[in-house]
Amino acid sequence: MSVEILDGATIVNFLEDEEAFNVSVRDRFAHLDSNHDGQLSYEEMLKELQGLRVMETHFGVDVETDRDELVRVYDSLFVQFDHDLNGTVDLEEFKAETRQMMLAMANGMGFLPVQMVLEEDSFLKKAVEWESAKLLASYSSCMARS
């Protein structure tokens, strides 16, 4: 985990770079697809869903949650990804829903910077790394012309 500063623009700009976003999604999908069948089962998606940390926390400390409630939340999230309701999530469904979730986060954040603790392999972390690389490349280009 790392502490990063980001805002809604960081996320939106990452999503607008189709190549960067698609590579990140394909890599994450391949990582989750443990049986390499091109589909994510509920069991394969569960770790990703748990990583979304949708349950309430207080100052970063998890609050004990009813197990049945957690199952209902994760079932509901899985259905949100499984657009055709066939019991698995394919790459296109995963990409589309990941994009929607990231846009919702960006809209919720707005364009004022916030400090967040991010998991190393999260899509938000990828967005921050993408933005940092773009800024570094721009700065290097400016310095080379000087």
PDB file of N, CA and C in Angstrom, residues 2-102:
ATOM      1  N   SER A   2       0.315   2.295  -0.548  1.00  0.00           N
ATOM      2  CA  SER A   2       1.023   3.571  -0.524  1.00  0.00           C
ATOM      3  C   SER A   2       0.009   4.701  -0.406  1.00  0.00           C
ATOM      4  N   VAL A   3       0.470   5.824   0.092  1.00  0.00           N
ATOM      5  CA  VAL A   3      -0.373   7.004   0.216  1.00  0.00           C
ATOM      6  C   VAL A   3      -0.115   7.868  -1.013  1.00  0.00           C
ATOM      7  N   GLU A   4      -1.183   8.210  -1.706  1.00  0.00           N
ATOM      8  CA  GLU A   4      -1.080   8.978  -2.944  1.00  0.00           C
ATOM      9  C   GLU A   4      -2.058  10.148  -2.906  1.00  0.00           C
ATOM     10  N   ILE A   5      -1.759  11.169  -3.688  1.00  0.00           N
ATOM     11  CA  ILE A   5      -2.670  12.295  -3.852  1.00  0.00           C
ATOM     12  C   ILE A   5      -3.224  12.217  -5.267  1.00  0.00           C
ATOM     13  N   LEU A   6      -4.549  12.249  -5.368  1.00  0.00           N
ATOM     14  CA  LEU A   6      -5.185  12.205  -6.678  1.00  0.00           C
ATOM     15  C   LEU A   6      -6.500  12.949  -6.629  1.00  0.00           C
ATOM     16  N   ASP A   7      -7.033  13.197  -7.804  1.00  0.00           N
ATOM     17  CA  ASP A   7      -8.345  13.815  -7.907  1.00  0.00           C
ATOM     18  C   ASP A   7      -9.098  13.144  -9.049  1.00  0.00           C
ATOM     19  N   GLY A   8     -10.306  13.593  -9.294  1.00  0.00           N
ATOM     20  CA  GLY A   8     -11.115  12.995 -10.339  1.00  0.00           C
ATOM     21  C   GLY A   8     -10.461  13.052 -11.702  1.00  0.00           C
ATOM     22  N   ALA A   9      -9.707  14.111 -11.973  1.00  0.00           N
ATOM     23  CA  ALA A   9      -9.051  14.256 -13.278  1.00  0.00           C
ATOM     24  C   ALA A   9      -8.007  13.165 -13.502  1.00  0.00           C
ATOM     25  N   THR A  10      -7.333  12.750 -12.453  1.00  0.00           N
ATOM     26  CA  THR A  10      -6.353  11.666 -12.567  1.00  0.00           C
ATOM     27  C   THR A  10      -7.031  10.421 -13.133  1.00  0.00           C
ATOM     28  N   ILE A  11      -8.193  10.105 -12.596  1.00  0.00           N
ATOM     29  CA  ILE A  11      -8.931   8.913 -13.024  1.00  0.00           C
ATOM     30  C   ILE A  11      -9.475   9.089 -14.442  1.00  0.00           C
ATOM     31  N   VAL A  12     -10.121  10.212 -14.699  1.00  0.00           N
ATOM     32  CA  VAL A  12     -10.721  10.461 -16.017  1.00  0.00           C
ATOM     33  C   VAL A  12      -9.657  10.441 -17.106  1.00  0.00           C
ATOM     34  N   ASN A  13      -8.532  11.079 -16.874  1.00  0.00           N
ATOM     35  CA  ASN A  13      -7.465  11.107 -17.876  1.00  0.00           C
ATOM     36  C   ASN A  13      -6.911   9.711 -18.145  1.00  0.00           C
ATOM     37  N   PHE A  14      -6.793   8.903 -17.113  1.00  0.00           N
ATOM     38  CA  PHE A  14      -6.346   7.522 -17.278  1.00  0.00           C
ATOM     39  C   PHE A  14      -7.352   6.739 -18.121  1.00  0.00           C
ATOM     40  N   LEU A  15      -8.626   6.903 -17.852  1.00  0.00           N
ATOM     41  CA  LEU A  15      -9.662   6.209 -18.620  1.00  0.00           C
ATOM     42  C   LEU A  15      -9.684   6.654 -20.081  1.00  0.00           C
ATOM     43  N   GLU A  16      -9.375   7.915 -20.319  1.00  0.00           N
ATOM     44  CA  GLU A  16      -9.380   8.437 -21.691  1.00  0.00           C
ATOM     45  C   GLU A  16      -8.206   7.915 -22.511  1.00  0.00           C
ATOM     46  N   ASP A  17      -7.145   7.471 -21.852  1.00  0.00           N
ATOM     47  CA  ASP A  17      -6.029   6.846 -22.556  1.00  0.00           C
ATOM     48  C   ASP A  17      -6.393   5.368 -22.732  1.00  0.00           C
ATOM     49  N   GLU A  18      -7.102   5.082 -23.819  1.00  0.00           N
ATOM     50  CA  GLU A  18      -7.632   3.738 -24.064  1.00  0.00           C
ATOM     51  C   GLU A  18      -6.559   2.658 -23.949  1.00  0.00           C
ATOM     52  N   GLU A  19      -5.391   2.926 -24.519  1.00  0.00           N
ATOM     53  CA  GLU A  19      -4.335   1.909 -24.507  1.00  0.00           C
ATOM     54  C   GLU A  19      -3.895   1.586 -23.084  1.00  0.00           C
ATOM     55  N   ALA A  20      -3.620   2.615 -22.286  1.00  0.00           N
ATOM     56  CA  ALA A  20      -3.159   2.397 -20.910  1.00  0.00           C
ATOM     57  C   ALA A  20      -4.235   1.690 -20.083  1.00  0.00           C
ATOM     58  N   PHE A  21      -5.476   2.147 -20.209  1.00  0.00           N
ATOM     59  CA  PHE A  21      -6.560   1.538 -19.452  1.00  0.00           C
ATOM     60  C   PHE A  21      -6.771   0.086 -19.884  1.00  0.00           C
ATOM     61  N   ASN A  22      -6.811  -0.163 -21.182  1.00  0.00           N
ATOM     62  CA  ASN A  22      -7.040  -1.522 -21.683  1.00  0.00           C
ATOM     63  C   ASN A  22      -5.942  -2.486 -21.260  1.00  0.00           C
ATOM     64  N   VAL A  23      -4.693  -2.037 -21.299  1.00  0.00           N
ATOM     65  CA  VAL A  23      -3.585  -2.891 -20.857  1.00  0.00           C
ATOM     66  C   VAL A  23      -3.746  -3.238 -19.380  1.00  0.00           C
ATOM     67  N   SER A  24      -4.092  -2.252 -18.563  1.00  0.00           N
ATOM     68  CA  SER A  24      -4.280  -2.495 -17.129  1.00  0.00           C
ATOM     69  C   SER A  24      -5.418  -3.474 -16.884  1.00  0.00           C
ATOM     70  N   VAL A  25      -6.510  -3.312 -17.620  1.00  0.00           N
ATOM     71  CA  VAL A  25      -7.659  -4.198 -17.447  1.00  0.00           C
ATOM     72  C   VAL A  25      -7.305  -5.618 -17.885  1.00  0.00           C
ATOM     73  N   ARG A  26      -6.667  -5.750 -19.047  1.00  0.00           N
ATOM     74  CA  ARG A  26      -6.289  -7.086 -19.528  1.00  0.00           C
ATOM     75  C   ARG A  26      -5.347  -7.782 -18.551  1.00  0.00           C
ATOM     76  N   ASP A  27      -4.364  -7.028 -18.019  1.00  0.00           N
ATOM     77  CA  ASP A  27      -3.418  -7.605 -17.060  1.00  0.00           C
ATOM     78  C   ASP A  27      -4.138  -8.067 -15.794  1.00  0.00           C
ATOM     79  N   ARG A  28      -5.036  -7.231 -15.278  1.00  0.00           N
ATOM     80  CA  ARG A  28      -5.753  -7.591 -14.050  1.00  0.00           C
ATOM     81  C   ARG A  28      -6.660  -8.792 -14.296  1.00  0.00           C
ATOM     82  N   PHE A  29      -7.357  -8.796 -15.434  1.00  0.00           N
ATOM     83  CA  PHE A  29      -8.239  -9.901 -15.786  1.00  0.00           C
ATOM     84  C   PHE A  29      -7.441 -11.203 -15.863  1.00  0.00           C
ATOM     85  N   ALA A  30      -6.301 -11.166 -16.541  1.00  0.00           N
ATOM     86  CA  ALA A  30      -5.461 -12.360 -16.676  1.00  0.00           C
ATOM     87  C   ALA A  30      -4.989 -12.850 -15.308  1.00  0.00           C
ATOM     88  N   HIS A  31      -4.662 -11.917 -14.432  1.00  0.00           N
ATOM     89  CA  HIS A  31      -4.231 -12.279 -13.073  1.00  0.00           C
ATOM     90  C   HIS A  31      -5.361 -12.981 -12.309  1.00  0.00           C
ATOM     91  N   LEU A  32      -6.580 -12.487 -12.460  1.00  0.00           N
ATOM     92  CA  LEU A  32      -7.721 -13.056 -11.749  1.00  0.00           C
ATOM     93  C   LEU A  32      -8.183 -14.381 -12.347  1.00  0.00           C
ATOM     94  N   ASP A  33      -7.991 -14.565 -13.647  1.00  0.00           N
ATOM     95  CA  ASP A  33      -8.472 -15.751 -14.365  1.00  0.00           C
ATOM     96  C   ASP A  33      -7.536 -16.933 -14.087  1.00  0.00           C
ATOM     97  N   SER A  34      -7.664 -17.493 -12.897  1.00  0.00           N
ATOM     98  CA  SER A  34      -6.713 -18.508 -12.448  1.00  0.00           C
ATOM     99  C   SER A  34      -6.751 -19.790 -13.270  1.00  0.00           C
ATOM    100  N   ASN A  35      -7.886 -20.121 -13.880  1.00  0.00           N
ATOM    101  CA  ASN A  35      -7.943 -21.333 -14.702  1.00  0.00           C
ATOM    102  C   ASN A  35      -7.759 -21.044 -16.193  1.00  0.00           C
ATOM    103  N   HIS A  36      -7.531 -19.793 -16.528  1.00  0.00           N
ATOM    104  CA  HIS A  36      -7.200 -19.348 -17.894  1.00  0.00           C
ATOM    105  C   HIS A  36      -8.248 -19.752 -18.939  1.00  0.00           C
ATOM    106  N   ASP A  37      -9.531 -19.667 -18.540  1.00  0.00           N
ATOM    107  CA  ASP A  37     -10.591 -20.017 -19.485  1.00  0.00           C
ATOM    108  C   ASP A  37     -11.224 -18.795 -20.152  1.00  0.00           C
ATOM    109  N   GLY A  38     -10.700 -17.588 -19.858  1.00  0.00           N
ATOM    110  CA  GLY A  38     -11.231 -16.376 -20.474  1.00  0.00           C
ATOM    111  C   GLY A  38     -12.509 -15.881 -19.826  1.00  0.00           C
ATOM    112  N   GLN A  39     -12.895 -16.474 -18.718  1.00  0.00           N
ATOM    113  CA  GLN A  39     -14.088 -16.086 -17.960  1.00  0.00           C
ATOM    114  C   GLN A  39     -13.719 -16.021 -16.487  1.00  0.00           C
ATOM    115  N   LEU A  40     -14.316 -15.069 -15.767  1.00  0.00           N
ATOM    116  CA  LEU A  40     -14.100 -15.003 -14.332  1.00  0.00           C
ATOM    117  C   LEU A  40     -15.329 -15.554 -13.619  1.00  0.00           C
ATOM    118  N   SER A  41     -15.114 -16.573 -12.818  1.00  0.00           N
ATOM    119  CA  SER A  41     -16.185 -17.118 -11.994  1.00  0.00           C
ATOM    120  C   SER A  41     -16.352 -16.228 -10.761  1.00  0.00           C
ATOM    121  N   TYR A  42     -17.390 -16.492 -10.008  1.00  0.00           N
ATOM    122  CA  TYR A  42     -17.593 -15.764  -8.754  1.00  0.00           C
ATOM    123  C   TYR A  42     -16.379 -15.940  -7.851  1.00  0.00           C
ATOM    124  N   GLU A  43     -15.882 -17.164  -7.758  1.00  0.00           N
ATOM    125  CA  GLU A  43     -14.738 -17.436  -6.887  1.00  0.00           C
ATOM    126  C   GLU A  43     -13.506 -16.660  -7.340  1.00  0.00           C
ATOM    127  N   GLU A  44     -13.292 -16.577  -8.646  1.00  0.00           N
ATOM    128  CA  GLU A  44     -12.135 -15.830  -9.152  1.00  0.00           C
ATOM    129  C   GLU A  44     -12.307 -14.330  -8.921  1.00  0.00           C
ATOM    130  N   MET A  45     -13.532 -13.828  -8.972  1.00  0.00           N
ATOM    131  CA  MET A  45     -13.800 -12.397  -8.789  1.00  0.00           C
ATOM    132  C   MET A  45     -13.837 -11.986  -7.323  1.00  0.00           C
ATOM    133  N   LEU A  46     -14.035 -12.947  -6.430  1.00  0.00           N
ATOM    134  CA  LEU A  46     -14.267 -12.615  -5.027  1.00  0.00           C
ATOM    135  C   LEU A  46     -13.141 -11.779  -4.425  1.00  0.00           C
ATOM    136  N   LYS A  47     -11.897 -12.134  -4.686  1.00  0.00           N
ATOM    137  CA  LYS A  47     -10.780 -11.359  -4.129  1.00  0.00           C
ATOM    138  C   LYS A  47     -10.818  -9.919  -4.633  1.00  0.00           C
ATOM    139  N   GLU A  48     -11.130  -9.743  -5.907  1.00  0.00           N
ATOM    140  CA  GLU A  48     -11.224  -8.392  -6.475  1.00  0.00           C
ATOM    141  C   GLU A  48     -12.367  -7.620  -5.821  1.00  0.00           C
ATOM    142  N   LEU A  49     -13.492  -8.263  -5.644  1.00  0.00           N
ATOM    143  CA  LEU A  49     -14.638  -7.611  -5.011  1.00  0.00           C
ATOM    144  C   LEU A  49     -14.318  -7.231  -3.576  1.00  0.00           C
ATOM    145  N   GLN A  50     -13.637  -8.109  -2.863  1.00  0.00           N
ATOM    146  CA  GLN A  50     -13.257  -7.809  -1.483  1.00  0.00           C
ATOM    147  C   GLN A  50     -12.279  -6.639  -1.431  1.00  0.00           C
ATOM    148  N   GLY A  51     -11.445  -6.513  -2.463  1.00  0.00           N
ATOM    149  CA  GLY A  51     -10.479  -5.419  -2.529  1.00  0.00           C
ATOM    150  C   GLY A  51     -11.117  -4.055  -2.727  1.00  0.00           C
ATOM    151  N   LEU A  52     -12.372  -4.035  -3.165  1.00  0.00           N
ATOM    152  CA  LEU A  52     -13.061  -2.753  -3.342  1.00  0.00           C
ATOM    153  C   LEU A  52     -13.372  -2.099  -2.006  1.00  0.00           C
ATOM    154  N   ARG A  53     -13.344  -2.883  -0.955  1.00  0.00           N
ATOM    155  CA  ARG A  53     -13.565  -2.380   0.415  1.00  0.00           C
ATOM    156  C   ARG A  53     -14.815  -1.516   0.495  1.00  0.00           C
ATOM    157  N   VAL A  54     -15.925  -2.102   0.077  1.00  0.00           N
ATOM    158  CA  VAL A  54     -17.186  -1.364   0.054  1.00  0.00           C
ATOM    159  C   VAL A  54     -17.852  -1.273   1.420  1.00  0.00           C
ATOM    160  N   MET A  55     -17.361  -2.036   2.360  1.00  0.00           N
ATOM    161  CA  MET A  55     -17.985  -2.016   3.683  1.00  0.00           C
ATOM    162  C   MET A  55     -17.432  -0.858   4.495  1.00  0.00           C
ATOM    163  N   GLU A  56     -18.208  -0.455   5.468  1.00  0.00           N
ATOM    164  CA  GLU A  56     -17.883   0.717   6.268  1.00  0.00           C
ATOM    165  C   GLU A  56     -16.617   0.523   7.091  1.00  0.00           C
ATOM    166  N   THR A  57     -15.816   1.567   7.125  1.00  0.00           N
ATOM    167  CA  THR A  57     -14.652   1.599   8.011  1.00  0.00           C
ATOM    168  C   THR A  57     -14.704   2.893   8.807  1.00  0.00           C
ATOM    169  N   HIS A  58     -14.063   2.887   9.932  1.00  0.00           N
ATOM    170  CA  HIS A  58     -13.962   4.088  10.751  1.00  0.00           C
ATOM    171  C   HIS A  58     -12.488   4.415  10.908  1.00  0.00           C
ATOM    172  N   PHE A  59     -12.076   5.495  10.285  1.00  0.00           N
ATOM    173  CA  PHE A  59     -10.696   5.945  10.341  1.00  0.00           C
ATOM    174  C   PHE A  59      -9.731   4.838   9.954  1.00  0.00           C
ATOM    175  N   GLY A  60     -10.108   4.086   8.914  1.00  0.00           N
ATOM    176  CA  GLY A  60      -9.246   3.047   8.390  1.00  0.00           C
ATOM    177  C   GLY A  60      -9.314   1.724   9.121  1.00  0.00           C
ATOM    178  N   VAL A  61     -10.134   1.628  10.158  1.00  0.00           N
ATOM    179  CA  VAL A  61     -10.277   0.386  10.916  1.00  0.00           C
ATOM    180  C   VAL A  61     -11.589  -0.274  10.499  1.00  0.00           C
ATOM    181  N   ASP A  62     -11.493  -1.505  10.049  1.00  0.00           N
ATOM    182  CA  ASP A  62     -12.695  -2.211   9.607  1.00  0.00           C
ATOM    183  C   ASP A  62     -13.649  -2.432  10.771  1.00  0.00           C
ATOM    184  N   VAL A  63     -14.927  -2.238  10.472  1.00  0.00           N
ATOM    185  CA  VAL A  63     -15.979  -2.517  11.429  1.00  0.00           C
ATOM    186  C   VAL A  63     -16.461  -3.934  11.157  1.00  0.00           C
ATOM    187  N   GLU A  64     -16.675  -4.708  12.207  1.00  0.00           N
ATOM    188  CA  GLU A  64     -17.140  -6.084  12.012  1.00  0.00           C
ATOM    189  C   GLU A  64     -18.499  -6.055  11.333  1.00  0.00           C
ATOM    190  N   THR A  65     -18.615  -6.819  10.257  1.00  0.00           N
ATOM    191  CA  THR A  65     -19.827  -6.831   9.456  1.00  0.00           C
ATOM    192  C   THR A  65     -20.416  -8.231   9.467  1.00  0.00           C
ATOM    193  N   ASP A  66     -21.723  -8.294   9.443  1.00  0.00           N
ATOM    194  CA  ASP A  66     -22.441  -9.565   9.394  1.00  0.00           C
ATOM    195  C   ASP A  66     -22.044 -10.325   8.133  1.00  0.00           C
ATOM    196  N   ARG A  67     -21.684 -11.588   8.299  1.00  0.00           N
ATOM    197  CA  ARG A  67     -21.231 -12.408   7.172  1.00  0.00           C
ATOM    198  C   ARG A  67     -22.300 -12.519   6.082  1.00  0.00           C
ATOM    199  N   ASP A  68     -23.553 -12.663   6.456  1.00  0.00           N
ATOM    200  CA  ASP A  68     -24.633 -12.759   5.467  1.00  0.00           C
ATOM    201  C   ASP A  68     -24.753 -11.470   4.661  1.00  0.00           C
ATOM    202  N   GLU A  69     -24.557 -10.346   5.334  1.00  0.00           N
ATOM    203  CA  GLU A  69     -24.608  -9.059   4.634  1.00  0.00           C
ATOM    204  C   GLU A  69     -23.472  -8.963   3.614  1.00  0.00           C
ATOM    205  N   LEU A  70     -22.274  -9.411   4.013  1.00  0.00           N
ATOM    206  CA  LEU A  70     -21.141  -9.403   3.088  1.00  0.00           C
ATOM    207  C   LEU A  70     -21.420 -10.267   1.861  1.00  0.00           C
ATOM    208  N   VAL A  71     -21.981 -11.435   2.064  1.00  0.00           N
ATOM    209  CA  VAL A  71     -22.299 -12.327   0.947  1.00  0.00           C
ATOM    210  C   VAL A  71     -23.273 -11.634   0.001  1.00  0.00           C
ATOM    211  N   ARG A  72     -24.303 -10.984   0.548  1.00  0.00           N
ATOM    212  CA  ARG A  72     -25.272 -10.272  -0.305  1.00  0.00           C
ATOM    213  C   ARG A  72     -24.614  -9.140  -1.081  1.00  0.00           C
ATOM    214  N   VAL A  73     -23.710  -8.410  -0.442  1.00  0.00           N
ATOM    215  CA  VAL A  73     -23.018  -7.310  -1.119  1.00  0.00           C
ATOM    216  C   VAL A  73     -22.157  -7.844  -2.258  1.00  0.00           C
ATOM    217  N   TYR A  74     -21.368  -8.887  -1.993  1.00  0.00           N
ATOM    218  CA  TYR A  74     -20.498  -9.433  -3.038  1.00  0.00           C
ATOM    219  C   TYR A  74     -21.303 -10.083  -4.155  1.00  0.00           C
ATOM    220  N   ASP A  75     -22.412 -10.741  -3.818  1.00  0.00           N
ATOM    221  CA  ASP A  75     -23.289 -11.296  -4.857  1.00  0.00           C
ATOM    222  C   ASP A  75     -23.822 -10.185  -5.755  1.00  0.00           C
ATOM    223  N   SER A  76     -24.247  -9.103  -5.142  1.00  0.00           N
ATOM    224  CA  SER A  76     -24.788  -7.967  -5.891  1.00  0.00           C
ATOM    225  C   SER A  76     -23.729  -7.334  -6.788  1.00  0.00           C
ATOM    226  N   LEU A  77     -22.521  -7.203  -6.268  1.00  0.00           N
ATOM    227  CA  LEU A  77     -21.431  -6.640  -7.073  1.00  0.00           C
ATOM    228  C   LEU A  77     -21.087  -7.548  -8.245  1.00  0.00           C
ATOM    229  N   PHE A  78     -21.080  -8.849  -8.006  1.00  0.00           N
ATOM    230  CA  PHE A  78     -20.781  -9.784  -9.093  1.00  0.00           C
ATOM    231  C   PHE A  78     -21.817  -9.652 -10.205  1.00  0.00           C
ATOM    232  N   VAL A  79     -23.083  -9.559  -9.841  1.00  0.00           N
ATOM    233  CA  VAL A  79     -24.150  -9.405 -10.839  1.00  0.00           C
ATOM    234  C   VAL A  79     -23.964  -8.097 -11.611  1.00  0.00           C
ATOM    235  N   GLN A  80     -23.476  -7.078 -10.947  1.00  0.00           N
ATOM    236  CA  GLN A  80     -23.224  -5.801 -11.627  1.00  0.00           C
ATOM    237  C   GLN A  80     -22.183  -5.979 -12.738  1.00  0.00           C
ATOM    238  N   PHE A  81     -21.186  -6.826 -12.517  1.00  0.00           N
ATOM    239  CA  PHE A  81     -20.174  -7.104 -13.537  1.00  0.00           C
ATOM    240  C   PHE A  81     -20.698  -8.061 -14.608  1.00  0.00           C
ATOM    241  N   ASP A  82     -21.527  -9.018 -14.202  1.00  0.00           N
ATOM    242  CA  ASP A  82     -22.023 -10.067 -15.098  1.00  0.00           C
ATOM    243  C   ASP A  82     -23.226  -9.549 -15.892  1.00  0.00           C
ATOM    244  N   HIS A  83     -22.965  -8.714 -16.888  1.00  0.00           N
ATOM    245  CA  HIS A  83     -24.024  -8.035 -17.636  1.00  0.00           C
ATOM    246  C   HIS A  83     -25.015  -8.991 -18.289  1.00  0.00           C
ATOM    247  N   ASP A  84     -24.549 -10.124 -18.806  1.00  0.00           N
ATOM    248  CA  ASP A  84     -25.461 -11.056 -19.487  1.00  0.00           C
ATOM    249  C   ASP A  84     -26.017 -12.134 -18.554  1.00  0.00           C
ATOM    250  N   LEU A  85     -25.675 -12.043 -17.269  1.00  0.00           N
ATOM    251  CA  LEU A  85     -26.188 -12.934 -16.224  1.00  0.00           C
ATOM    252  C   LEU A  85     -25.990 -14.418 -16.532  1.00  0.00           C
ATOM    253  N   ASN A  86     -24.827 -14.739 -17.133  1.00  0.00           N
ATOM    254  CA  ASN A  86     -24.531 -16.144 -17.432  1.00  0.00           C
ATOM    255  C   ASN A  86     -23.699 -16.817 -16.342  1.00  0.00           C
ATOM    256  N   GLY A  87     -23.446 -16.102 -15.251  1.00  0.00           N
ATOM    257  CA  GLY A  87     -22.709 -16.690 -14.137  1.00  0.00           C
ATOM    258  C   GLY A  87     -21.209 -16.514 -14.205  1.00  0.00           C
ATOM    259  N   THR A  88     -20.710 -15.869 -15.264  1.00  0.00           N
ATOM    260  CA  THR A  88     -19.285 -15.564 -15.388  1.00  0.00           C
ATOM    261  C   THR A  88     -19.132 -14.147 -15.944  1.00  0.00           C
ATOM    262  N   VAL A  89     -17.939 -13.611 -15.789  1.00  0.00           N
ATOM    263  CA  VAL A  89     -17.624 -12.267 -16.284  1.00  0.00           C
ATOM    264  C   VAL A  89     -16.541 -12.403 -17.331  1.00  0.00           C
ATOM    265  N   ASP A  90     -16.819 -11.923 -18.554  1.00  0.00           N
ATOM    266  CA  ASP A  90     -15.801 -11.957 -19.595  1.00  0.00           C
ATOM    267  C   ASP A  90     -15.013 -10.644 -19.588  1.00  0.00           C
ATOM    268  N   LEU A  91     -13.992 -10.571 -20.402  1.00  0.00           N
ATOM    269  CA  LEU A  91     -13.107  -9.400 -20.420  1.00  0.00           C
ATOM    270  C   LEU A  91     -13.873  -8.116 -20.720  1.00  0.00           C
ATOM    271  N   GLU A  92     -14.781  -8.149 -21.680  1.00  0.00           N
ATOM    272  CA  GLU A  92     -15.523  -6.928 -22.039  1.00  0.00           C
ATOM    273  C   GLU A  92     -16.425  -6.468 -20.897  1.00  0.00           C
ATOM    274  N   GLU A  93     -17.073  -7.405 -20.219  1.00  0.00           N
ATOM    275  CA  GLU A  93     -17.901  -7.041 -19.065  1.00  0.00           C
ATOM    276  C   GLU A  93     -17.030  -6.455 -17.955  1.00  0.00           C
ATOM    277  N   PHE A  94     -15.888  -7.075 -17.715  1.00  0.00           N
ATOM    278  CA  PHE A  94     -14.966  -6.614 -16.676  1.00  0.00           C
ATOM    279  C   PHE A  94     -14.482  -5.200 -16.990  1.00  0.00           C
ATOM    280  N   LYS A  95     -14.128  -4.977 -18.246  1.00  0.00           N
ATOM    281  CA  LYS A  95     -13.634  -3.657 -18.656  1.00  0.00           C
ATOM    282  C   LYS A  95     -14.732  -2.603 -18.534  1.00  0.00           C
ATOM    283  N   ALA A  96     -15.924  -2.910 -19.021  1.00  0.00           N
ATOM    284  CA  ALA A  96     -17.019  -1.941 -18.990  1.00  0.00           C
ATOM    285  C   ALA A  96     -17.393  -1.565 -17.558  1.00  0.00           C
ATOM    286  N   GLU A  97     -17.497  -2.544 -16.687  1.00  0.00           N
ATOM    287  CA  GLU A  97     -17.899  -2.250 -15.309  1.00  0.00           C
ATOM    288  C   GLU A  97     -16.775  -1.566 -14.536  1.00  0.00           C
ATOM    289  N   THR A  98     -15.543  -1.943 -14.800  1.00  0.00           N
ATOM    290  CA  THR A  98     -14.410  -1.260 -14.152  1.00  0.00           C
ATOM    291  C   THR A  98     -14.403   0.213 -14.550  1.00  0.00           C
ATOM    292  N   ARG A  99     -14.637   0.481 -15.821  1.00  0.00           N
ATOM    293  CA  ARG A  99     -14.697   1.869 -16.304  1.00  0.00           C
ATOM    294  C   ARG A  99     -15.813   2.632 -15.582  1.00  0.00           C
ATOM    295  N   GLN A 100     -16.992   2.020 -15.479  1.00  0.00           N
ATOM    296  CA  GLN A 100     -18.120   2.686 -14.823  1.00  0.00           C
ATOM    297  C   GLN A 100     -17.827   2.967 -13.352  1.00  0.00           C
ATOM    298  N   MET A 101     -17.223   2.012 -12.680  1.00  0.00           N
ATOM    299  CA  MET A 101     -16.902   2.205 -11.263  1.00  0.00           C
ATOM    300  C   MET A 101     -15.864   3.318 -11.090  1.00  0.00           C
ATOM    301  N   MET A 102     -14.879   3.339 -11.974  1.00  0.00           N
ATOM    302  CA  MET A 102     -13.843   4.376 -11.868  1.00  0.00           C
ATOM    303  C   MET A 102     -14.427   5.758 -12.185  1.00  0.00           C
TER     304      MET A 102
END
